[in-house]
Coordinates of C-alpha atoms in Angstrom, one line a residue:
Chain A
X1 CA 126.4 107.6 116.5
X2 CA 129.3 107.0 114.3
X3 CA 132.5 108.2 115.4
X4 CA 133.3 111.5 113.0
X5 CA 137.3 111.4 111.4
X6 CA 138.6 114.3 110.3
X7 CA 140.6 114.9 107.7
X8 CA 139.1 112.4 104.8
X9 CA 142.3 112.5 103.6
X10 CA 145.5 113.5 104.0
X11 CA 149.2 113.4 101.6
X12 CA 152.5 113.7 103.1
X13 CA 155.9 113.7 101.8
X14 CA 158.2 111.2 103.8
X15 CA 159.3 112.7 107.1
X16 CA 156.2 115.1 107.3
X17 CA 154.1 115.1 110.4
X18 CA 150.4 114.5 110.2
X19 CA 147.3 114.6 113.0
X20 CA 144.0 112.6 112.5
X21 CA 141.0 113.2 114.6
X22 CA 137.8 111.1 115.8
X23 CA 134.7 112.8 117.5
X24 CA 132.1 111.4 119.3
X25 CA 129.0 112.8 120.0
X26 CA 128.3 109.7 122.8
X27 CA 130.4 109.6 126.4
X28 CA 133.1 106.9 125.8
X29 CA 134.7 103.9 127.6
X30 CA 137.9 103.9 125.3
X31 CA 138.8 104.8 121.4
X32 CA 140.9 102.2 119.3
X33 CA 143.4 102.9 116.2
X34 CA 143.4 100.3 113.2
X35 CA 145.6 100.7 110.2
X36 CA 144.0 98.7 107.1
X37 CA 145.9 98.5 103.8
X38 CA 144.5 98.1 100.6
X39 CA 143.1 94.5 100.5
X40 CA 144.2 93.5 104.1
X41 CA 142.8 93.4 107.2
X42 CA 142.6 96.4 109.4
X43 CA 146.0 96.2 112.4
X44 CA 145.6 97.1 115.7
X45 CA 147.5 100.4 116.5
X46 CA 146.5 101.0 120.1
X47 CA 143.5 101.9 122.9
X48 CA 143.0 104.9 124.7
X49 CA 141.0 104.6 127.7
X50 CA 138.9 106.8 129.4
X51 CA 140.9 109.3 131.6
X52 CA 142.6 111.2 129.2
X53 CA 145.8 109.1 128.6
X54 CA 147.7 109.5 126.0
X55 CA 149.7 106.8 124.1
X56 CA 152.9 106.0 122.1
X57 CA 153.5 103.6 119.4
X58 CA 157.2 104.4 117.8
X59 CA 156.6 107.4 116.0
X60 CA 152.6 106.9 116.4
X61 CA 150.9 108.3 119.3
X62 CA 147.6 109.4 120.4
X63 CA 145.5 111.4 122.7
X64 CA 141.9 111.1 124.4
X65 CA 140.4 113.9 125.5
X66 CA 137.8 112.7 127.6
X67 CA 135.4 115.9 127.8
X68 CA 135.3 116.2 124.9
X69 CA 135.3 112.6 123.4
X70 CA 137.6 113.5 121.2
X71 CA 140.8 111.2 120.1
X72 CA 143.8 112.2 117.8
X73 CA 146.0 110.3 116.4
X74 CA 149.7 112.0 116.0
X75 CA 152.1 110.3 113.0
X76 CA 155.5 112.1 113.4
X77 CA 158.0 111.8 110.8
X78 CA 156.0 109.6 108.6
X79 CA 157.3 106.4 106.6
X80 CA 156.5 105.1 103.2
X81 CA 154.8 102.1 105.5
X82 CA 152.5 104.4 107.2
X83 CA 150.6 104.3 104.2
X84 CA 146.7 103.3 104.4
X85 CA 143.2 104.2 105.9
X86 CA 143.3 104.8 109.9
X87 CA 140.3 104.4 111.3
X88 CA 139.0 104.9 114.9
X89 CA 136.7 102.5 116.4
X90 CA 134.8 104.1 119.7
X91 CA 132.9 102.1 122.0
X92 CA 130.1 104.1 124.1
X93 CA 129.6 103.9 127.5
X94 CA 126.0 102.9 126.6
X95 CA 127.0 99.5 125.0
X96 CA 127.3 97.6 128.2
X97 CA 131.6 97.3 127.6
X98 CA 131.9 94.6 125.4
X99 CA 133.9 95.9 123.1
X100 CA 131.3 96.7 120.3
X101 CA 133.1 99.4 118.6
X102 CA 131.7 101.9 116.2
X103 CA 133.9 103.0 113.5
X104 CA 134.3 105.9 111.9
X105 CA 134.5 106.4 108.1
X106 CA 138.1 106.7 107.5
X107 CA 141.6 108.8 107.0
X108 CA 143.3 107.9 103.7
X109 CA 146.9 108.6 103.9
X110 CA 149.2 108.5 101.2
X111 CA 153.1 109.3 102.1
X112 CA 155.2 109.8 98.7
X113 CA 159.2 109.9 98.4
Chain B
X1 CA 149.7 82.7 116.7
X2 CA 148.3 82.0 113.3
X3 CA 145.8 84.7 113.4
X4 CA 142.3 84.6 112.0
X5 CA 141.7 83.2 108.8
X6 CA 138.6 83.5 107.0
X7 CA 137.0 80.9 104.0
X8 CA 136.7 81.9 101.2
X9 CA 138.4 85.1 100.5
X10 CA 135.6 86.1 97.1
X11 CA 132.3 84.9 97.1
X12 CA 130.4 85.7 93.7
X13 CA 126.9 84.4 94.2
X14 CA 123.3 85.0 91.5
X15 CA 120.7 87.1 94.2
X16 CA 118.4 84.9 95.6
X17 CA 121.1 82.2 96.5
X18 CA 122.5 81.7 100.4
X19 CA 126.4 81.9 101.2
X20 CA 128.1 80.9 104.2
X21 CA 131.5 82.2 105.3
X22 CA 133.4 80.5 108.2
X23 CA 136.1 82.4 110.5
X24 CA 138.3 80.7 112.8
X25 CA 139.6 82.9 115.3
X26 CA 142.7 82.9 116.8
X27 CA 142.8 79.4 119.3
X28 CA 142.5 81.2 122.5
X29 CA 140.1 83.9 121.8
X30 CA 136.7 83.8 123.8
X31 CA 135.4 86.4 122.0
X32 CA 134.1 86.9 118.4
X33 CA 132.6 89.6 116.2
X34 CA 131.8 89.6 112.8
X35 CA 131.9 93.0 111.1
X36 CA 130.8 94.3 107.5
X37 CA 132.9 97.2 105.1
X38 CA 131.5 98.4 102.2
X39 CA 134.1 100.3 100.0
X40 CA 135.4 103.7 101.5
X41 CA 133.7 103.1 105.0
X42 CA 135.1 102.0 108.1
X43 CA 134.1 98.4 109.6
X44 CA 129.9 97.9 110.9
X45 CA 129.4 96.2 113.9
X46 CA 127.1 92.6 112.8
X47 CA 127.4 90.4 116.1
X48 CA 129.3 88.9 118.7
X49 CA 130.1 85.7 120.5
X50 CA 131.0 85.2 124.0
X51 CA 132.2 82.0 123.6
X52 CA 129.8 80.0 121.6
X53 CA 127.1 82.4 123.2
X54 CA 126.0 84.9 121.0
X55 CA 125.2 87.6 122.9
X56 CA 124.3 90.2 120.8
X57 CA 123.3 91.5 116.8
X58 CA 122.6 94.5 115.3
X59 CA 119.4 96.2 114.7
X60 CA 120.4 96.6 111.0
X61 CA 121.2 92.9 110.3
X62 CA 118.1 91.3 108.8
X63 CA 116.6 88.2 109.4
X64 CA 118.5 86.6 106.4
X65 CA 121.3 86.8 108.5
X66 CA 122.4 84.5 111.2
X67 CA 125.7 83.3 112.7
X68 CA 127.0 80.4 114.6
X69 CA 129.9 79.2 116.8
X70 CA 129.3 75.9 117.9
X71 CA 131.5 74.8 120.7
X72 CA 133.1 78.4 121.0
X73 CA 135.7 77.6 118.2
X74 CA 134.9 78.8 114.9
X75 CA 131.9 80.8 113.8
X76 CA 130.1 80.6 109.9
X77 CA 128.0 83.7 109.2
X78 CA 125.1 82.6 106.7
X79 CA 122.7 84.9 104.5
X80 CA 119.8 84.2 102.9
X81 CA 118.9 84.9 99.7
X82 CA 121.2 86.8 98.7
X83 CA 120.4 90.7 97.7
X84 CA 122.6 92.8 95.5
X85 CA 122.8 95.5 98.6
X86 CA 124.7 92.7 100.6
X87 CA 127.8 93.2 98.7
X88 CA 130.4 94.0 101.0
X89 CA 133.3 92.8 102.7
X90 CA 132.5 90.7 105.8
X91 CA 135.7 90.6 108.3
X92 CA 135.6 88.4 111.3
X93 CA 137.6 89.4 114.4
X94 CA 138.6 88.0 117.9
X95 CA 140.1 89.0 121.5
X96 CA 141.1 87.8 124.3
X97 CA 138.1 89.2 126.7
X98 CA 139.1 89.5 130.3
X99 CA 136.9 90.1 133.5
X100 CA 136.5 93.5 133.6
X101 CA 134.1 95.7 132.0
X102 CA 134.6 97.7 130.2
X103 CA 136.6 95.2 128.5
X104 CA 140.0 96.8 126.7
X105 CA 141.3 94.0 124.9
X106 CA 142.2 94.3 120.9
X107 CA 140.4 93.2 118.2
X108 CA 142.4 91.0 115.4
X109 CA 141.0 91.0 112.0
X110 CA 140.8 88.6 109.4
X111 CA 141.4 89.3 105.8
X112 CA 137.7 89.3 105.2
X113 CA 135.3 87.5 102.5
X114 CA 134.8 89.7 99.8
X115 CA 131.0 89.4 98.6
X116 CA 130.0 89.7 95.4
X117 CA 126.0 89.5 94.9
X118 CA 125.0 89.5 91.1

């Protein structure tokens, strides 16, 4: 049931453009982004909701493909402070809509000078 | 907006003792959700408050586990007897739940309680 995140990890160079994807094998009401440094608490990035929206964030956005339940996250010219573990938290449509969300395992990204 | 804060940040505890961590949630936040993290893997769902009903917990929580939010303000998470496999970092977040389901709101995190079971 938990949410799979693909690539486990990924290392940029500042400026480079990177693409992190979450797959569900349930139907979804909506797919959250967090960004969690090391030792902090994971941030709220944004939601995608059913429908197949797609969302922008400065130079963060995402998708939702809704037939497929799949969500990617797009990070376009990428920052030294774009550094940490993204993670995508799904919430099924069999969970009743409370907001229960299943996360997946993780993306570790690391963007050097 | 103070955000949530969580008490105590490490907890190193013998096994076979009880703990109790306390998250206070940011003041206008009906809703309430304690998660776990073990190292290298994302957040897992515990319970959650509606207010100070608790309204649902998982399957994989144990009885040695139990929550509370008395008066819908802050919530302590207790365990019992304490077993090495409970290490982990518990994080406690809140949102601002509206009407509708399915409800869209964002979760805020807390900086978690580290646990360390001996």
């Amino acid at each position: 049931q938990q949410p799979v995140q693909s690539p486990q990890a990924v290392i940029l160079r500042e400026g480079e453009d990177a693409v992190i994807n979450c797959s569900s094998s349930k139907a979804l009401y909506s797919v959250h982004w967090y960004r969690q440094k090391h030792g902090e608490a994971p941030v709220f990035l944004m939601i995608l909701l059913k429908g197949g929206e797609q969302k922008g964030h400065e130079k963060i956005s995402a998708s939702f493909n809704e037939k497929k339940q799949q969500s990617s996250l797009y990070l376009t010219a990428s920052q030294l402070s774009y550094s940490g573990t993204y993670f995508c938290g799904t919430e099924p449509q069999v969970s009743g809509g409370y907001n229960k969300l299943i996360f997946g395992a993780g993306t570790r990204l690391a963007v050097h000078p | 907006d103070t955000g949530v804060s969580q008490d105590p940040r490490h907890k190193i505890t013998k096994r076979g003792q009880n703990v109790t961590f306390r998250c206070d949630p940011i003041s206008e936040h009906n809703r309430l959700y304690w998660y776990r993290q073990t190292l290298g893997q994302g957040p897992e769902f515990l319970t959650y408050f509606q207010n100070e009903a608790q309204l649902e917990k998982s399957r994989l929580l144990s009885d040695r586990f139990s929550a509370e939010r008395p008066k819908g303000s802050f919530s302590t998470l207790e365990i019992q007897r304490t077993e090495q496999g409970d290490s982990a970092m518990y994080l406690c977040a809140s949102s601002l739940a509206g009407t509708t389901i399915p409800d869209n709101s964002p979760l805020h995190f807390g900086n978690g309680t580290r646990l360390t079971v001996t």
